Coordinates of C-alpha atoms in Angstrom, one line a residue:
M24 CA 2.4 -6.1 32.0
Q25 CA 0.8 -3.0 30.4
K26 CA 3.4 -3.0 27.6
L27 CA 2.9 -6.7 27.0
T28 CA -0.9 -6.1 26.8
Q29 CA -0.3 -3.3 24.3
F30 CA 2.0 -5.5 22.3
F31 CA -0.6 -8.3 22.0
S32 CA -3.3 -5.8 21.2
K33 CA -1.2 -4.6 18.2
L34 CA -0.9 -8.2 17.0
K35 CA -4.7 -8.2 16.3
S36 CA -3.7 -6.8 13.0
I37 CA -3.1 -9.5 10.4
R38 CA -0.6 -7.3 8.6
R39 CA 1.5 -7.0 11.8
R40 CA 1.2 -10.8 12.4
I41 CA 2.5 -11.5 8.9
L42 CA 5.4 -9.1 9.2
L43 CA 6.3 -10.4 12.7
T44 CA 6.2 -14.0 11.4
V45 CA 8.3 -13.2 8.4
S46 CA 10.9 -11.4 10.6
V47 CA 11.0 -14.2 13.1
V48 CA 11.4 -16.8 10.3
Y49 CA 14.1 -14.7 8.7
L50 CA 16.0 -14.3 12.0
F51 CA 15.7 -18.0 12.7
G52 CA 16.9 -18.9 9.3
S53 CA 19.8 -16.4 9.6
S54 CA 20.7 -17.9 13.0
V55 CA 20.6 -21.5 11.6
S56 CA 22.6 -20.3 8.5
A57 CA 25.2 -18.6 10.8
L58 CA 25.6 -21.8 12.8
W59 CA 26.0 -23.8 9.7
I60 CA 28.5 -21.4 8.3
Y61 CA 30.4 -21.3 11.5
F62 CA 30.8 -25.1 11.6
E63 CA 31.6 -25.4 7.9
V64 CA 34.2 -22.6 8.2
S65 CA 35.6 -24.2 11.3
H66 CA 36.0 -27.5 9.5
E67 CA 37.6 -25.9 6.4
V68 CA 39.9 -23.7 8.5
D69 CA 41.0 -26.7 10.5
E70 CA 41.7 -28.6 7.3
L71 CA 43.6 -25.6 5.8
F72 CA 45.8 -25.0 8.8
D73 CA 46.4 -28.7 9.5
A74 CA 47.7 -28.9 5.9
E75 CA 49.8 -25.9 6.7
L76 CA 51.3 -27.5 9.7
I77 CA 52.1 -30.6 7.7
Q78 CA 53.6 -28.4 5.0
Q79 CA 55.8 -26.6 7.5
A80 CA 56.9 -30.0 8.9
H81 CA 57.8 -31.2 5.4
T82 CA 59.8 -28.0 4.8
M83 CA 61.8 -28.5 8.0
N84 CA 62.2 -32.2 7.2
A85 CA 63.8 -31.3 3.8
L86 CA 66.2 -28.9 5.5
I87 CA 67.1 -31.3 8.3
S88 CA 67.8 -34.1 5.8
Q89 CA 70.8 -32.2 4.5
F90 CA 72.7 -32.6 7.9
E91 CA 73.8 -35.4 10.1
L92 CA 72.6 -35.4 13.7
G93 CA 76.2 -34.8 15.0
N94 CA 76.7 -31.8 12.8
I95 CA 73.4 -30.3 13.8
S96 CA 74.2 -30.9 17.5
Q97 CA 77.7 -29.4 17.2
Q98 CA 76.3 -26.3 15.4
L99 CA 73.5 -25.8 17.9
D100 CA 75.9 -26.2 20.9
A101 CA 78.2 -23.7 19.4
T102 CA 75.3 -21.2 19.2
E103 CA 74.5 -19.2 22.3
S104 CA 71.4 -20.4 24.0
N105 CA 69.9 -16.9 24.0
A106 CA 70.6 -16.3 20.3
E107 CA 67.7 -15.0 18.3
L108 CA 66.9 -15.1 14.6
V109 CA 67.2 -11.5 13.5
Y110 CA 64.9 -10.3 10.6
H111 CA 62.3 -7.5 10.0
T112 CA 58.7 -8.4 10.7
P113 CA 55.8 -5.9 10.1
E114 CA 53.9 -5.0 13.3
W115 CA 50.6 -6.4 12.0
L116 CA 52.3 -9.8 11.5
Q117 CA 54.0 -10.0 15.0
D118 CA 50.8 -11.3 16.7
Y119 CA 50.6 -14.2 14.2
E120 CA 54.3 -15.0 14.7
R121 CA 53.7 -15.4 18.5
K122 CA 51.0 -18.0 17.7
L123 CA 53.5 -20.4 16.0
A124 CA 56.1 -22.6 17.8
I125 CA 58.7 -25.2 16.9
R126 CA 60.6 -27.9 18.9
L127 CA 63.4 -30.2 17.7
E128 CA 64.4 -33.2 19.8
T129 CA 66.3 -36.4 19.4
V130 CA 64.7 -39.8 19.2
S131 CA 65.6 -40.3 22.9
G132 CA 63.6 -37.1 23.8
D133 CA 66.5 -34.7 24.3
V134 CA 65.3 -31.2 23.3
I135 CA 67.7 -29.6 20.8
Y136 CA 65.7 -26.5 20.0
A137 CA 62.5 -24.9 21.3
S138 CA 61.1 -21.6 20.2
R139 CA 59.1 -21.3 23.5
D140 CA 60.5 -21.9 27.0
W141 CA 57.6 -24.0 28.0
L142 CA 58.3 -26.4 25.1
N143 CA 61.3 -27.6 27.1
S144 CA 59.0 -29.2 29.7
E145 CA 59.1 -32.9 30.0
K146 CA 55.3 -32.9 30.3
I147 CA 55.0 -32.1 26.6
Q148 CA 55.3 -35.6 25.0
Y149 CA 56.1 -36.2 21.4
T150 CA 53.2 -37.6 19.4
D151 CA 53.2 -38.5 15.7
G152 CA 50.7 -36.8 13.5
I153 CA 48.1 -34.2 14.5
S154 CA 47.3 -33.8 18.2
E155 CA 46.1 -31.1 20.5
L156 CA 47.8 -29.5 23.5
Q157 CA 46.5 -27.3 26.4
Q158 CA 49.1 -24.9 27.7
G159 CA 47.8 -22.6 30.4
D160 CA 45.0 -20.6 28.9
S161 CA 46.2 -21.4 25.4
Y162 CA 45.1 -24.2 23.2
W163 CA 47.5 -25.5 20.5
Y164 CA 47.3 -27.7 17.5
V165 CA 50.4 -29.9 17.2
F166 CA 51.9 -31.9 14.3
G167 CA 54.7 -34.3 15.1
A168 CA 57.1 -36.0 12.5
T169 CA 60.4 -38.0 12.6
N170 CA 63.3 -37.6 10.2
L171 CA 64.8 -41.1 10.0
K172 CA 68.0 -39.9 8.2
S173 CA 69.0 -37.4 10.8
G174 CA 67.4 -39.1 13.8
L175 CA 65.5 -36.0 14.8
R176 CA 61.9 -35.5 15.8
M177 CA 60.0 -32.2 15.3
L178 CA 56.9 -30.7 16.7
V179 CA 55.2 -27.8 14.8
L180 CA 52.7 -26.0 16.9
Q181 CA 50.0 -23.5 16.1
E182 CA 47.8 -21.6 18.6
D183 CA 44.0 -22.0 18.2
D184 CA 43.5 -18.2 18.5
F185 CA 44.9 -18.0 15.0
R186 CA 42.1 -20.3 13.7
A187 CA 39.4 -18.9 16.0
E188 CA 40.0 -15.4 14.7
L189 CA 39.7 -16.5 11.1
R190 CA 36.5 -18.5 12.0
G191 CA 34.9 -15.5 13.7
D192 CA 35.9 -13.1 10.9
L193 CA 34.5 -15.3 8.2
T194 CA 31.3 -16.0 10.1
I195 CA 30.7 -12.3 11.0
D196 CA 31.5 -11.2 7.4
T197 CA 28.8 -13.6 6.2
L198 CA 26.2 -12.8 8.9
V199 CA 26.5 -9.0 9.0
P200 CA 25.1 -8.5 5.5
I201 CA 22.2 -10.8 6.4
L202 CA 21.4 -8.7 9.5
L203 CA 21.8 -5.4 7.6
M204 CA 19.2 -6.6 5.1
L205 CA 16.6 -7.2 7.9
P206 CA 15.4 -3.6 8.0
V207 CA 15.1 -3.5 4.2
I208 CA 13.2 -6.8 4.2
I209 CA 10.9 -5.5 7.0
W210 CA 10.2 -2.3 5.0
L211 CA 9.6 -4.2 1.7
G212 CA 7.4 -6.7 3.6
W213 CA 5.4 -3.9 5.1
W214 CA 5.0 -2.2 1.8
S215 CA 4.1 -5.4 0.0
V216 CA 1.5 -6.3 2.7
N217 CA -0.1 -2.9 2.6
F218 CA -0.1 -2.9 -1.2
N219 CA -1.8 -6.4 -1.3
F220 CA -4.2 -5.5 1.5
A221 CA -5.4 -2.4 -0.5
S222 CA -8.1 -4.6 -2.1
F223 CA -9.5 -5.3 1.4
Q224 CA -9.5 -1.6 2.1
R225 CA -11.4 -0.9 -1.1
L226 CA -13.9 -3.6 -0.3
A227 CA -14.4 -2.3 3.3
K228 CA -14.9 1.3 1.9
T229 CA -17.5 0.1 -0.6
I230 CA -19.4 -1.8 2.1
R231 CA -19.4 1.2 4.4
S232 CA -20.7 3.5 1.7
K233 CA -23.5 1.2 0.6
P234 CA -27.0 2.4 1.6
S235 CA -28.9 0.2 4.0
D236 CA -31.4 -0.7 1.4
N237 CA -28.9 -1.4 -1.4
Y238 CA -28.4 -5.1 -1.9
E239 CA -26.5 -4.9 -5.2
Q240 CA -23.7 -7.5 -5.7
L241 CA -20.2 -6.3 -4.9
S242 CA -18.0 -6.3 -8.0
G243 CA -14.5 -5.4 -9.1
F244 CA -12.7 -7.1 -6.1
D245 CA -11.8 -10.4 -7.6
D246 CA -8.1 -9.5 -8.3
T247 CA -6.8 -11.8 -5.6
E248 CA -8.0 -15.2 -4.3
E249 CA -8.5 -14.1 -0.7
V250 CA -10.5 -11.0 -1.6
A251 CA -12.6 -13.0 -4.1
V252 CA -13.5 -15.5 -1.3
I253 CA -14.7 -12.7 0.9
S254 CA -16.6 -10.7 -1.8
R255 CA -18.3 -13.9 -3.0
S256 CA -19.4 -14.7 0.6
L257 CA -20.6 -11.2 1.1
N258 CA -22.6 -11.3 -2.1
H259 CA -24.2 -14.5 -1.0
Y260 CA -25.0 -13.0 2.3
L261 CA -26.5 -9.9 0.7
S262 CA -28.7 -12.0 -1.5
R263 CA -30.1 -13.9 1.5
V264 CA -30.7 -10.6 3.4
E265 CA -32.4 -9.1 0.4
Q266 CA -34.7 -12.1 0.1
S267 CA -35.4 -12.0 3.8
F268 CA -36.3 -8.3 3.8
A269 CA -38.3 -8.7 0.6
R270 CA -40.4 -11.5 2.3
E271 CA -40.8 -9.3 5.4
K272 CA -42.0 -6.4 3.3
R273 CA -44.4 -8.5 1.3
F274 CA -45.8 -10.0 4.5
S275 CA -46.4 -6.6 6.1
S276 CA -48.0 -5.2 3.0
D277 CA -50.1 -8.3 2.3
A278 CA -51.2 -8.6 6.0
A279 CA -52.2 -4.9 6.0
H280 CA -54.2 -5.3 2.8
E281 CA -55.9 -8.4 4.1
L282 CA -56.8 -6.7 7.4
R283 CA -58.4 -3.7 5.8
T284 CA -61.6 -5.4 4.7
P285 CA -62.5 -7.2 7.9
V286 CA -61.6 -4.1 10.0
A287 CA -63.7 -2.0 7.7
N288 CA -66.6 -4.4 8.1
L289 CA -66.1 -4.4 11.9
K290 CA -66.2 -0.6 11.9
L291 CA -69.4 -0.5 9.9
R292 CA -71.1 -3.0 12.2
I293 CA -70.1 -1.1 15.3
Q294 CA -71.3 2.2 13.7
N295 CA -74.6 0.5 12.9
L296 CA -74.9 -0.7 16.5
I297 CA -74.1 2.8 17.8
D298 CA -76.8 4.4 15.6
S299 CA -79.4 1.9 16.8
S300 CA -78.4 1.8 20.5
S301 CA -79.5 3.6 23.6
N302 CA -77.3 6.1 25.3
V303 CA -76.0 3.6 27.8
Q304 CA -75.1 1.2 25.0
K305 CA -73.4 4.0 23.1
Q306 CA -71.1 4.7 26.0
V307 CA -69.9 1.1 25.8
L308 CA -69.6 1.0 22.0
E309 CA -67.8 4.4 21.4
P310 CA -64.5 3.3 23.1
L311 CA -64.7 0.2 20.9
M312 CA -65.1 2.4 17.9
A313 CA -62.1 4.4 18.9
S314 CA -60.0 1.3 19.1
V315 CA -61.1 0.2 15.7
N316 CA -60.2 3.7 14.3
Q317 CA -56.7 3.3 15.9
L318 CA -56.4 -0.1 14.2
I319 CA -57.3 1.4 10.9
R320 CA -54.7 4.2 11.3
L321 CA -52.1 1.6 12.1
I322 CA -53.0 -0.4 9.0
D323 CA -52.9 2.7 6.8
N324 CA -49.5 3.6 8.2
L325 CA -48.1 0.1 7.6
L326 CA -49.2 0.4 4.0
L327 CA -47.7 3.8 3.8
L328 CA -44.4 2.6 5.3
S329 CA -44.4 -0.3 2.8
R330 CA -45.0 2.1 -0.1
T331 CA -42.2 4.4 1.0
E332 CA -39.7 1.5 1.0
R333 CA -40.2 0.9 -2.7
Q334 CA -38.2 2.5 -5.5
M335 CA -39.0 6.2 -5.7
N336 CA -39.9 8.1 -8.8
S337 CA -37.4 10.3 -10.6
K338 CA -36.4 13.6 -8.7
V339 CA -37.5 16.9 -10.0
V340 CA -36.8 20.6 -9.1
L341 CA -39.3 21.8 -6.5
K342 CA -40.0 25.0 -4.6
L343 CA -39.8 24.0 -1.0
A344 CA -41.9 26.9 0.3
R345 CA -44.8 25.9 -2.0
Q346 CA -44.6 22.2 -0.8
V347 CA -44.7 23.3 2.9
R348 CA -47.7 25.6 2.4
E349 CA -49.7 22.9 0.6
V350 CA -49.1 20.5 3.5
V351 CA -49.9 23.1 6.1
A352 CA -53.2 23.9 4.4
L353 CA -54.2 20.2 4.7
W354 CA -53.5 20.2 8.5
Y355 CA -54.7 23.7 9.3
E356 CA -58.1 22.5 10.5
K357 CA -56.6 20.0 12.9
A358 CA -54.3 22.6 14.3
E359 CA -57.2 25.0 14.9
Q360 CA -58.9 22.3 17.0
K361 CA -56.0 22.6 19.5
E362 CA -55.9 26.4 19.0
Q363 CA -52.4 26.1 17.5
T364 CA -51.0 28.6 15.0
F365 CA -48.3 28.3 12.3
E366 CA -45.4 30.7 11.9
L367 CA -43.9 30.3 8.5
R368 CA -40.5 31.8 7.6
L369 CA -39.9 30.6 4.1
D370 CA -37.9 31.5 1.0
D371 CA -40.1 31.5 -2.0
T372 CA -37.1 31.4 -4.4
A373 CA -35.3 28.4 -2.9
T374 CA -35.6 25.1 -4.7
V375 CA -34.8 21.5 -3.9
H376 CA -34.2 18.4 -6.1
S377 CA -36.6 15.7 -4.8
D378 CA -39.5 13.4 -5.4
P379 CA -42.7 15.4 -4.9
D380 CA -44.9 12.5 -3.6
L381 CA -42.3 11.3 -1.0
L382 CA -41.5 14.8 0.1
H383 CA -45.2 15.5 0.6
I384 CA -45.6 12.4 2.8
L385 CA -42.5 13.4 4.8
L386 CA -43.6 16.9 5.4
S387 CA -47.2 15.7 6.2
N388 CA -45.9 13.3 8.9
L389 CA -43.7 15.9 10.5
I390 CA -46.5 18.6 10.7
D391 CA -49.0 16.0 11.9
N392 CA -46.5 15.0 14.6
A393 CA -46.0 18.7 15.6
I394 CA -49.7 19.2 15.9
K395 CA -50.3 16.0 17.8
Y396 CA -47.6 16.4 20.4
G397 CA -47.5 20.2 20.5
E398 CA -48.9 22.1 23.5
F399 CA -52.5 23.3 23.4
G400 CA -52.6 26.9 22.1
S401 CA -48.9 26.9 21.1
A402 CA -47.2 28.0 17.9
I403 CA -45.6 25.7 15.4
T404 CA -42.7 27.4 13.7
I405 CA -41.5 26.3 10.2
E406 CA -38.3 28.2 9.3
Q407 CA -36.2 27.8 6.1
R408 CA -32.4 28.3 6.6
K409 CA -30.4 28.1 3.3
Q410 CA -30.5 24.3 2.5
A411 CA -32.3 23.4 5.8
L412 CA -35.9 23.3 7.0
V413 CA -36.5 23.6 10.8
I414 CA -39.9 22.5 12.3
T415 CA -40.4 23.4 16.0
N416 CA -43.3 22.7 18.3
Q417 CA -43.7 23.5 22.0
V418 CA -43.8 20.6 24.5
S419 CA -44.2 20.5 28.2
E420 CA -41.1 20.4 30.3
Q421 CA -42.4 17.4 32.1
T422 CA -42.7 15.4 28.8
Q423 CA -40.4 12.5 28.9
F424 CA -39.0 10.7 25.8
D425 CA -35.7 9.4 24.5
I426 CA -34.6 11.7 21.7
D427 CA -32.3 8.9 20.3
R428 CA -35.3 6.6 19.8
V429 CA -38.0 8.9 18.4
G430 CA -37.3 7.5 14.8
E431 CA -37.8 3.9 15.9
R432 CA -40.9 2.0 14.8
F433 CA -43.7 2.0 17.3
Y434 CA -41.8 4.1 19.9
R435 CA -44.1 6.6 21.5
G436 CA -42.3 7.5 24.7
G437 CA -44.7 8.6 27.4
H438 CA -47.5 9.7 25.0
L439 CA -49.7 6.6 25.1
D440 CA -52.7 8.8 25.9
I441 CA -52.4 10.5 22.5
D442 CA -53.8 8.9 19.4
G443 CA -50.9 7.6 17.3
T444 CA -49.2 4.5 16.0
G445 CA -45.6 5.2 16.6
L446 CA -44.8 4.9 12.9
G447 CA -44.8 8.6 11.8
L448 CA -41.2 9.5 12.4
S449 CA -40.1 6.1 11.3
I450 CA -41.7 6.8 7.9
V451 CA -40.0 10.2 7.9
S452 CA -36.6 8.6 8.5
N453 CA -37.2 6.1 5.8
I454 CA -38.2 8.6 3.2
A455 CA -35.3 11.0 4.2
E456 CA -32.8 8.2 3.6
Q457 CA -34.2 7.6 0.1
L458 CA -34.2 11.3 -0.8
D459 CA -30.7 11.9 0.7
I460 CA -32.1 14.2 3.3
R461 CA -30.4 14.4 6.7
V462 CA -32.9 14.3 9.5
Q463 CA -31.9 15.4 13.0
F464 CA -34.2 15.4 16.1
S465 CA -33.4 17.5 19.1
R466 CA -35.2 19.2 22.0
S467 CA -34.7 22.1 24.3
E468 CA -36.4 22.7 27.6
S469 CA -39.7 23.4 26.1
A470 CA -39.5 22.6 22.4
F471 CA -39.1 19.6 20.1
I472 CA -37.1 20.4 17.0
C473 CA -36.7 18.6 13.7
T474 CA -34.1 19.8 11.2
L475 CA -34.1 18.6 7.6
S476 CA -30.8 19.3 5.7
F477 CA -31.2 19.0 1.9

């Protein structure tokens, strides 16, 4: 059962299905051809040897016509009954000689001569023309003819083995080359299928290598009808997906822009109420102001995310250490509020090829994330290792989050008590993809680590 399951699992390949189908059709066609050849050969062999039997009878008839019946009888009676015809026969012909037999008899049925003892039997009746005879395990073809001049009848017999051997030899000689060609045909078929499926492989490789934000039309795969159908369908699908994402991006950007004005007005009104309210009223309004500020940060991040998904500017050569120091300087005051310190281990000579604006946003989000979720009074380490930058911040061992989901939009793990929108690392991942930077998030028992490979 397991082998059968493995066999059917291999048939999931279209190439194997085609090759199996061709092989089965070839074998079926060969079998039908072999049967057809066998029956045709049998018919032709029967006609050939029937003609030979008739020819032998005509030859004997010509010889018998030279004698009178009495003369023949006297000569045969004068001959010893166990006399044999003496002549030299090659060994390879002796088997064929035993497959031929002759009987001479009078019109009244008296046997004058029989080349086989069993031919003397009265059960073997004379029949004019072609007939068939079963003798023990042997099957014989018989031709009977009468010589009116001499008054003798003759039976010329030929064993079927003689014909069957010729039938089998001719059929096998025809079928063997066909079967020997099967491995060659399978190999040629496999090569041809792989050669023609190469376009599908190139198409699959091109699709796998396309960036997730690249919706350019596939081209150069219209060399065959089947590949052209698939490539045109994929191009149509890519166009629809691109339009859908474009509409989604426009909606997010437009919605964020539209929300900024009413939210800003709401914040202004709340601030005015706080300024003119009593202490009791302020305690009610201040949480409301915090929620509005959270909403403003969310809108700003949505706009930032939308901006980072657009086409980037041209890349230039930058000193990574300088970029890191500029961003750290912007967030130094916020780190001091949590009594956090920075440990920088940078190489001032190392350079990277990148977009300065997007790289600044990427580093800013990572350092902001390290400050926000780092332990109070801990150190944030930024270390440069050849073509990599490693940012490490300390976290509590009890902190729970899914390391595989930290780059997802709006995922915040168990940190709902910390101000944030859940878009920071998603923005980082998006920018890194555009800048061809590999981002890897990991954690140890007490540290969260982000590694940027340039």
